[in-house]
Amino acid sequence: MDLTFTPAQEALRAEVREWLAANVPAEPLPSMDTAEGFARHREWERSLAAARLSVPTWPAEYGGRGAGLVEWLICEEEYWASGAPGRVSQNGIFLLAPTVLHWGTPEQKARFLPKMATAEEVWAQAWSEPESGSDLASLRATATPDGDGWRLSGQKTWSSRAVFADWGFGLFRSDPASERHHGLTYYLFPLDAPGITVRPIAQLDGETGFAEIFFDDVYVPASQVLGGVGKGWSVAMATTSSERGLTLRSPGRFMAVADRLLALAAESGDRTLQDAAVGAWSDADAYRLYTWAAVARLEEGIELGPASSLMKTFWSELDLKLHELALALRGPAAALADRWMDGFLFALAGPIYAGTNEIQRNIIAERVLGLPR
Ligand SMILES: Cc1cc2nc3c(=O)[nH]c(=O)nc-3n(C[C@H](O)[C@H](O)[C@H](O)COP(=O)(O)OP(=O)(O)OC[C@H]3O[C@@H](n4cnc5c(N)ncnc54)[C@H](O)[C@@H]3O)c2cc1C
């Protein structure tokens, strides 16, 4: 792996850094799990898109720059180092868009991607069901043929920000005689379609970061099937590898936290905590380098495969470690409204979402280490 950047890549880094320095809001935006915060984040996404920095790797016709993964990682590093807001569009641009780009028809790409890039339409992921989280293949929501389209029925849950989002994407059982991974189809649907009820689930902090979605005979035209009837499982799995391994949580995010942690540790007289902070910073840097190596492999056409489970487990545990150390350094002050406490509460969820770490460890054991089931 050669980490020497070309003049064009250096120029991109300088452009992105300059734009962010001039445009990142001086004060953190309100939480995107509130109506006001969601609207403010949507505005931010719009300005990012106007600078063509919202989705740099997408083709230009959909709002991107046709950039490669190296350029994407450069943008990510600069993005998080600048203190820019979290991405309210992340479910769409990181989870759904790679699938649409791969499986979507030309009409679907033209219809959905440009509005996703500008956050005119923000997407919610509707995969989990009350009895189907880790074991997603046990899902029970159904799709029944109706003329030229389908009728969706059933319930989804834990759908992040579906209360405020515009569209959802999810899997439904379209063949009633099927079992497990077979007979599933991937659908796109507007969250205000007749028959859909979105019910907020309040988090411990009182904010409505989640929703359950009820489908009561919801009509979806055939044009909103993604990737073919009955192909839902393979279409969906195409997104999970990048979600877990790379695009959802790039190292820039953790390096920015690790840098802030070191600054906090420097103010402390506690040598043990200072040493631990240096160790955690080194872990973040190791993840950064591992990601560059992964990008180099992907650029050579080598798939991430089960290695993405290693990355997901590592980044989620790293995030917790960084925040636990910060809370120890902050002492009782952290119990008051504190950016570190907010980060810690969110980090607690990292080992759960995007596939729990227990499930990732099963994958690592079986498919990376070749251990028996
Ligand atoms: C912050 C956050 C955001 C989320 N956003 C979304 C979203 O936008 N859309 C969406 O669809 N879902 C979302 N989820 C849901 C998430 O995907 C599920 O919580 C996750 O897949 C686990 O499913 P579950 O909660 O049903 O737990 P379960 O599957 O019931 O698991 C419970 C426990 O048992 C363990 N376990 C289960 N099976 C095994 C096994 N075979 N071997 C070892 N251990 C096992 C699990 O690891 C876990 O610890 C989100 C979750 C969180 C925390």
Coordinates of N, CA and C in Angstrom, one line a residue, residues 141-319:
A141 N -43.3 -10.0 7.6 CA -44.1 -9.0 6.8 C -44.3 -9.5 5.4
T142 N -45.4 -9.3 4.8 CA -45.8 -10.0 3.6 C -46.0 -9.0 2.4
A143 N -45.8 -9.5 1.2 CA -46.1 -8.7 0.0 C -47.0 -9.7 -0.9
T144 N -48.2 -9.2 -1.2 CA -49.1 -10.0 -2.0 C -49.3 -9.3 -3.4
P145 N -49.3 -10.1 -4.5 CA -49.5 -9.4 -5.8 C -50.9 -8.8 -5.9
D146 N -50.9 -7.6 -6.5 CA -52.2 -6.9 -6.8 C -52.1 -6.2 -8.1
G147 N -52.6 -6.8 -9.1 CA -52.6 -6.2 -10.5 C -51.1 -6.0 -10.9
D148 N -50.8 -4.8 -11.2 CA -49.4 -4.5 -11.6 C -48.5 -4.2 -10.5
G149 N -49.0 -4.3 -9.2 CA -48.1 -4.0 -8.1 C -48.2 -5.0 -7.0
W150 N -48.1 -4.5 -5.8 CA -48.0 -5.4 -4.6 C -48.7 -4.7 -3.4
R151 N -49.2 -5.5 -2.5 CA -49.8 -5.0 -1.2 C -48.9 -5.4 -0.1
L152 N -48.4 -4.5 0.7 CA -47.5 -4.8 1.8 C -48.3 -4.8 3.2
S153 N -48.0 -5.8 4.0 CA -48.7 -5.9 5.3 C -47.7 -6.4 6.3
G154 N -47.9 -6.0 7.6 CA -47.0 -6.4 8.7 C -46.4 -5.3 9.4
Q155 N -45.4 -5.6 10.2 CA -44.8 -4.5 11.1 C -43.3 -4.6 11.0
K156 N -42.7 -3.4 11.0 CA -41.2 -3.2 11.1 C -40.9 -2.4 12.4
T157 N -39.7 -2.5 12.9 CA -39.4 -1.8 14.1 C -38.0 -1.3 14.1
W158 N -37.7 -0.4 15.1 CA -36.3 0.2 15.3 C -35.9 0.9 14.0
S159 N -36.8 1.5 13.4 CA -36.4 2.2 12.1 C -35.9 3.6 12.5
S160 N -34.6 3.9 12.4 CA -34.0 5.1 12.8 C -34.6 6.3 12.1
R161 N -35.1 7.3 12.8 CA -35.7 8.5 12.3 C -36.8 8.4 11.3
A162 N -37.5 7.3 11.3 CA -38.6 7.1 10.3 C -39.7 8.1 10.6
V163 N -39.7 8.6 11.8 CA -40.8 9.6 12.2 C -40.6 10.8 11.3
F164 N -39.4 11.2 10.9 CA -39.2 12.4 10.1 C -38.8 12.1 8.7
A165 N -38.5 10.9 8.4 CA -38.0 10.5 7.0 C -39.1 10.5 6.0
D166 N -38.8 10.5 4.7 CA -39.8 10.6 3.6 C -40.1 9.2 3.0
W167 N -39.1 8.4 2.8 CA -39.2 7.1 2.2 C -38.6 6.0 3.0
G168 N -39.0 4.8 2.8 CA -38.4 3.6 3.5 C -38.0 2.5 2.5
F169 N -37.1 1.7 2.9 CA -36.7 0.5 2.1 C -36.7 -0.7 3.0
G170 N -37.3 -1.8 2.5 CA -37.3 -3.0 3.4 C -37.6 -4.3 2.6
L171 N -37.5 -5.4 3.4 CA -37.7 -6.7 2.8 C -39.1 -7.2 3.2
F172 N -39.8 -7.9 2.3 CA -41.1 -8.5 2.6 C -41.1 -9.9 2.0
R173 N -41.9 -10.8 2.6 CA -42.0 -12.2 2.1 C -43.1 -12.1 1.0
S174 N -42.6 -12.3 -0.3 CA -43.5 -12.2 -1.4 C -44.0 -13.6 -1.9
D175 N -43.4 -14.6 -1.4 CA -43.8 -16.0 -1.7 C -44.3 -16.6 -0.4
P176 N -45.6 -16.8 -0.2 CA -46.1 -17.3 1.1 C -45.6 -18.7 1.4
A177 N -45.2 -19.5 0.4 CA -44.8 -20.8 0.7 C -43.3 -20.9 1.0
S178 N -42.6 -19.7 0.9 CA -41.1 -19.8 1.1 C -40.7 -19.8 2.5
E179 N -39.5 -20.1 2.7 CA -38.9 -20.1 4.1 C -37.6 -19.4 4.1
R180 N -37.2 -18.8 5.3 CA -35.9 -18.2 5.5 C -35.5 -17.2 4.4
H181 N -34.3 -17.4 3.7 CA -33.8 -16.4 2.8 C -34.5 -16.4 1.4
H182 N -35.3 -17.4 1.2 CA -35.9 -17.5 -0.1 C -37.3 -16.7 -0.1
G183 N -37.7 -16.3 -1.3 CA -39.1 -15.8 -1.4 C -39.2 -14.4 -0.9
L184 N -38.1 -13.7 -0.7 CA -38.2 -12.3 -0.2 C -38.0 -11.3 -1.3
T185 N -38.6 -10.1 -1.2 CA -38.4 -9.1 -2.2 C -38.2 -7.8 -1.5
Y186 N -37.4 -6.9 -2.2 CA -36.9 -5.7 -1.6 C -37.8 -4.6 -2.2
Y187 N -38.5 -3.8 -1.3 CA -39.4 -2.7 -1.8 C -38.9 -1.4 -1.3
L188 N -39.3 -0.4 -2.1 CA -39.1 1.1 -1.8 C -40.5 1.6 -1.6
F189 N -40.8 2.4 -0.6 CA -42.1 2.9 -0.4 C -42.1 4.3 0.3
P190 N -43.0 5.2 -0.1 CA -43.1 6.5 0.6 C -43.7 6.3 2.0
L191 N -43.2 6.9 3.0 CA -43.7 6.7 4.3 C -45.1 7.3 4.6
D192 N -45.6 8.2 3.6 CA -46.9 8.7 3.8 C -47.9 8.0 2.9
A193 N -47.6 6.8 2.4 CA -48.5 6.0 1.6 C -49.7 5.6 2.4
P194 N -51.0 5.6 1.8 CA -52.1 5.2 2.5 C -51.9 3.8 3.1
G195 N -52.3 3.6 4.4 CA -52.1 2.3 5.0 C -50.8 2.2 5.8
I196 N -49.9 3.2 5.7 CA -48.7 3.1 6.6 C -49.0 4.0 7.8
T197 N -48.7 3.4 9.0 CA -48.7 4.2 10.2 C -47.3 4.1 10.8
V198 N -46.7 5.3 11.1 CA -45.4 5.4 11.7 C -45.6 5.8 13.1
R199 N -45.2 5.0 14.1 CA -45.4 5.3 15.5 C -44.1 5.5 16.2
P200 N -43.8 6.7 16.7 CA -42.5 7.0 17.3 C -42.3 6.1 18.6
I201 N -41.0 5.7 18.8 CA -40.6 5.0 20.0 C -39.6 6.0 20.7
A202 N -40.0 6.5 21.9 CA -39.1 7.4 22.6 C -37.9 6.7 23.1
Q203 N -36.8 7.3 23.0 CA -35.5 6.8 23.6 C -35.5 7.2 25.1
L204 N -34.5 6.7 25.8 CA -34.3 7.0 27.2 C -34.2 8.5 27.4
D205 N -33.6 9.2 26.4 CA -33.5 10.7 26.5 C -34.7 11.4 26.1
G206 N -35.8 10.6 25.7 CA -37.1 11.3 25.4 C -37.2 11.6 23.9
E207 N -36.1 11.5 23.2 CA -36.2 11.9 21.8 C -36.7 10.7 20.9
T208 N -37.4 11.1 19.9 CA -38.0 10.0 19.1 C -37.0 9.6 17.9
G209 N -36.0 8.9 18.3 CA -35.0 8.5 17.4 C -35.4 7.3 16.6
F210 N -36.4 6.6 17.0 CA -36.8 5.3 16.4 C -38.3 5.4 16.1
A211 N -38.7 4.4 15.2 CA -40.2 4.3 15.0 C -40.5 2.8 14.7
E212 N -41.7 2.5 15.0 CA -42.2 1.2 14.4 C -43.1 1.6 13.2
I213 N -43.1 0.8 12.2 CA -43.9 1.1 11.0 C -44.9 0.0 10.8
F214 N -46.2 0.3 10.7 CA -47.2 -0.7 10.5 C -47.7 -0.5 9.0
F215 N -47.8 -1.7 8.4 CA -48.3 -1.7 7.0 C -49.6 -2.4 6.9
D216 N -50.6 -1.7 6.4 CA -52.0 -2.3 6.4 C -52.4 -2.2 4.9
D217 N -52.0 -3.3 4.2 CA -52.5 -3.4 2.8 C -52.0 -2.2 1.9
V218 N -50.7 -1.9 2.1 CA -50.1 -0.7 1.4 C -49.8 -1.0 0.0
Y219 N -50.3 -0.3 -1.0 CA -50.1 -0.5 -2.4 C -48.7 0.0 -2.8
V220 N -47.9 -0.8 -3.5 CA -46.6 -0.4 -4.0 C -46.5 -0.8 -5.5
P221 N -46.4 0.1 -6.4 CA -46.3 -0.3 -7.8 C -45.0 -1.2 -8.1
A222 N -45.1 -2.0 -9.1 CA -44.0 -2.8 -9.5 C -42.7 -2.0 -9.7
S223 N -42.8 -0.8 -10.1 CA -41.6 0.0 -10.3 C -40.8 0.3 -9.1
Q224 N -41.4 0.0 -7.9 CA -40.7 0.2 -6.6 C -40.1 -1.1 -6.0
V225 N -40.1 -2.1 -6.9 CA -39.3 -3.4 -6.5 C -37.9 -3.1 -6.9
L226 N -37.0 -3.4 -5.9 CA -35.5 -3.2 -6.2 C -34.9 -4.6 -6.4
G227 N -34.4 -4.8 -7.6 CA -33.5 -6.0 -7.9 C -34.2 -7.2 -8.2
G228 N -35.5 -7.2 -8.4 CA -36.2 -8.4 -8.9 C -37.0 -9.1 -7.8
V229 N -38.2 -9.7 -8.2 CA -39.0 -10.4 -7.3 C -38.4 -11.7 -6.8
G230 N -38.4 -11.9 -5.5 CA -37.8 -13.1 -4.9 C -36.3 -13.0 -4.7
K231 N -35.7 -11.9 -5.1 CA -34.2 -11.8 -5.0 C -33.8 -11.0 -3.8
G232 N -34.8 -10.7 -2.9 CA -34.6 -9.7 -1.8 C -33.4 -10.0 -1.0
W233 N -33.1 -11.2 -0.6 CA -32.0 -11.5 0.3 C -30.7 -11.1 -0.3
S234 N -30.4 -11.6 -1.5 CA -29.1 -11.2 -2.1 C -29.0 -9.7 -2.4
V235 N -30.1 -9.1 -2.8 CA -30.0 -7.7 -3.0 C -29.7 -7.0 -1.7
A236 N -30.3 -7.4 -0.6 CA -30.1 -6.8 0.7 C -28.7 -7.0 1.2
M237 N -28.2 -8.2 1.0 CA -26.9 -8.6 1.6 C -25.8 -7.8 0.9
A238 N -26.1 -7.3 -0.3 CA -25.1 -6.5 -1.1 C -24.8 -5.3 -0.3
T239 N -25.7 -4.8 0.5 CA -25.4 -3.5 1.2 C -24.8 -3.8 2.6
T240 N -25.0 -4.9 3.2 CA -24.5 -5.0 4.6 C -23.0 -5.0 4.7
S241 N -22.3 -5.5 3.7 CA -20.9 -5.6 3.8 C -20.3 -4.2 3.9
S242 N -20.7 -3.3 3.1 CA -20.2 -1.9 3.1 C -20.7 -1.2 4.4
E243 N -21.9 -1.5 4.8 CA -22.5 -0.8 6.0 C -21.6 -1.1 7.2
R244 N -21.4 -2.4 7.4 CA -20.6 -2.8 8.6 C -19.2 -2.4 8.5
G245 N -18.6 -2.6 7.3 CA -17.2 -2.6 7.2 C -16.6 -1.2 7.0
L246 N -17.3 -0.4 6.1 CA -16.5 0.7 5.6 C -17.3 2.0 5.7
T247 N -18.4 2.1 4.9 CA -19.0 3.4 4.6 C -19.8 4.0 5.8
L248 N -20.4 3.1 6.6 CA -21.2 3.7 7.7 C -20.4 4.5 8.7
R249 N -19.2 3.9 9.1 CA -18.4 4.5 10.1 C -17.0 4.6 9.6
S250 N -16.6 5.6 8.9 CA -15.3 5.7 8.4 C -14.3 6.2 9.5
P251 N -13.0 5.9 9.4 CA -12.1 6.2 10.5 C -12.0 7.6 10.9
G252 N -12.3 8.5 9.9 CA -12.2 10.0 10.2 C -13.0 10.3 11.5
R253 N -14.1 9.7 11.6 CA -15.0 9.9 12.7 C -14.3 9.6 14.1
F254 N -13.6 8.5 14.1 CA -13.0 8.0 15.4 C -11.7 8.8 15.6
M255 N -11.0 9.2 14.5 CA -9.8 9.9 14.7 C -10.1 11.3 15.3
A256 N -11.2 11.9 14.9 CA -11.6 13.2 15.4 C -11.9 13.1 16.9
V257 N -12.6 12.0 17.3 CA -12.9 11.8 18.7 C -11.6 11.5 19.5
A258 N -10.7 10.7 18.9 CA -9.4 10.4 19.5 C -8.6 11.6 19.7
D259 N -8.6 12.5 18.8 CA -7.8 13.8 18.9 C -8.3 14.6 20.1
R260 N -9.7 14.7 20.1 CA -10.3 15.4 21.2 C -10.0 14.8 22.6
L261 N -10.0 13.4 22.6 CA -9.7 12.7 23.8 C -8.2 13.1 24.3
L262 N -7.3 13.1 23.4 CA -5.9 13.4 23.7 C -5.8 14.8 24.3
A263 N -6.6 15.8 23.7 CA -6.5 17.1 24.3 C -7.1 17.2 25.7
L264 N -8.2 16.4 25.9 CA -8.8 16.3 27.2 C -7.8 15.7 28.2
A265 N -7.1 14.6 27.8 CA -6.1 13.9 28.7 C -5.0 14.8 29.0
A266 N -4.6 15.7 28.1 CA -3.4 16.6 28.3 C -3.7 17.5 29.5
E267 N -5.0 17.8 29.7 CA -5.4 18.7 30.8 C -5.4 18.0 32.2
S268 N -5.3 16.7 32.1 CA -5.5 15.9 33.3 C -4.1 15.6 34.0
G269 N -4.1 15.4 35.3 CA -2.9 15.1 36.0 C -2.8 13.6 36.2
D270 N -3.7 12.8 35.7 CA -3.8 11.4 35.9 C -3.0 10.6 34.9
R271 N -1.8 10.1 35.3 CA -0.9 9.5 34.3 C -1.5 8.2 33.7
T272 N -2.2 7.5 34.6 CA -2.8 6.2 34.1 C -3.8 6.5 33.0
L273 N -4.7 7.4 33.2 CA -5.7 7.8 32.2 C -5.1 8.3 31.0
Q274 N -4.0 9.1 31.2 CA -3.3 9.7 30.0 C -2.7 8.6 29.2
D275 N -2.1 7.6 29.8 CA -1.5 6.4 29.1 C -2.6 5.7 28.3
A276 N -3.8 5.5 29.0 CA -4.9 4.8 28.4 C -5.4 5.6 27.2
A277 N -5.4 6.9 27.3 CA -5.9 7.7 26.2 C -4.9 7.6 25.0
V278 N -3.6 7.6 25.2 CA -2.7 7.4 24.1 C -2.9 6.0 23.5
G279 N -3.2 5.0 24.3 CA -3.4 3.7 23.7 C -4.6 3.7 22.9
A280 N -5.7 4.4 23.3 CA -7.0 4.4 22.5 C -6.7 5.2 21.2
W281 N -6.0 6.3 21.3 CA -5.7 7.0 20.1 C -4.9 6.1 19.1
S282 N -4.0 5.3 19.6 CA -3.2 4.4 18.7 C -4.2 3.4 18.1
D283 N -5.2 3.0 18.8 CA -6.2 2.0 18.2 C -6.9 2.7 17.1
A284 N -7.3 4.0 17.3 CA -8.0 4.7 16.2 C -7.1 4.8 15.0
D285 N -5.8 5.1 15.3 CA -4.9 5.2 14.1 C -4.7 3.9 13.4
A286 N -4.7 2.8 14.2 CA -4.6 1.4 13.6 C -5.8 1.2 12.7
Y287 N -7.0 1.6 13.2 CA -8.2 1.4 12.4 C -8.1 2.3 11.1
R288 N -7.6 3.5 11.2 CA -7.4 4.3 10.0 C -6.5 3.6 9.0
L289 N -5.4 3.1 9.5 CA -4.5 2.4 8.5 C -5.1 1.2 7.9
Y290 N -5.8 0.4 8.8 CA -6.5 -0.8 8.3 C -7.5 -0.4 7.2
T291 N -8.2 0.7 7.4 CA -9.2 1.1 6.4 C -8.5 1.5 5.1
W292 N -7.4 2.2 5.2 CA -6.6 2.5 3.9 C -6.2 1.2 3.2
A293 N -5.8 0.2 4.0 CA -5.5 -1.1 3.4 C -6.7 -1.7 2.7
A294 N -7.8 -1.6 3.4 CA -9.1 -2.2 2.8 C -9.4 -1.5 1.5
V295 N -9.3 -0.1 1.5 CA -9.6 0.6 0.3 C -8.6 0.2 -0.8
A296 N -7.4 0.0 -0.5 CA -6.4 -0.4 -1.5 C -6.8 -1.8 -2.1
R297 N -7.3 -2.7 -1.2 CA -7.7 -4.0 -1.7 C -9.0 -3.8 -2.6
L298 N -9.9 -3.0 -2.1 CA -11.2 -2.8 -2.9 C -10.8 -2.2 -4.3
E299 N -9.9 -1.3 -4.3 CA -9.5 -0.6 -5.6 C -8.9 -1.7 -6.5
E300 N -8.3 -2.7 -6.0 CA -7.8 -3.8 -6.8 C -8.8 -4.8 -7.2
G301 N -10.1 -4.6 -6.7 CA -11.2 -5.5 -7.1 C -11.4 -6.6 -6.1
I302 N -10.7 -6.6 -5.0 CA -10.8 -7.7 -4.0 C -12.0 -7.3 -3.0
E303 N -13.0 -8.2 -2.9 CA -14.1 -7.9 -2.0 C -13.7 -7.8 -0.5
L304 N -14.5 -7.0 0.2 CA -14.2 -7.0 1.7 C -14.7 -8.3 2.3
G305 N -15.8 -8.9 1.9 CA -16.3 -10.2 2.4 C -16.4 -10.1 3.9
P306 N -16.2 -11.3 4.6 CA -16.4 -11.4 6.0 C -15.4 -10.5 6.8
A307 N -14.4 -9.9 6.2 CA -13.5 -9.0 6.9 C -14.2 -7.8 7.4
S308 N -15.3 -7.5 6.7 CA -16.1 -6.3 7.2 C -16.6 -6.6 8.6
S309 N -16.8 -7.8 9.0 CA -17.3 -8.1 10.4 C -16.2 -7.8 11.4
L310 N -14.9 -8.0 11.0 CA -13.8 -7.6 11.9 C -13.8 -6.1 12.1
M311 N -14.0 -5.3 11.0 CA -14.0 -3.9 11.0 C -15.2 -3.4 11.9
K312 N -16.4 -4.0 11.7 CA -17.5 -3.5 12.5 C -17.3 -3.7 14.0
T313 N -16.8 -4.9 14.3 CA -16.6 -5.2 15.7 C -15.6 -4.2 16.3
F314 N -14.5 -3.9 15.5 CA -13.4 -3.1 16.0 C -13.9 -1.7 16.2
W315 N -14.6 -1.1 15.2 CA -15.0 0.3 15.3 C -16.0 0.6 16.4
S316 N -16.9 -0.4 16.6 CA -17.9 -0.2 17.6 C -17.3 -0.2 19.0
E317 N -16.3 -1.1 19.2 CA -15.7 -1.3 20.5 C -14.7 -0.1 20.8
L318 N -14.1 0.3 19.7 CA -13.2 1.5 19.8 C -14.0 2.7 20.2
D319 N -15.2 2.9 19.6 CA -16.0 4.1 20.0 C -16.3 4.1 21.5

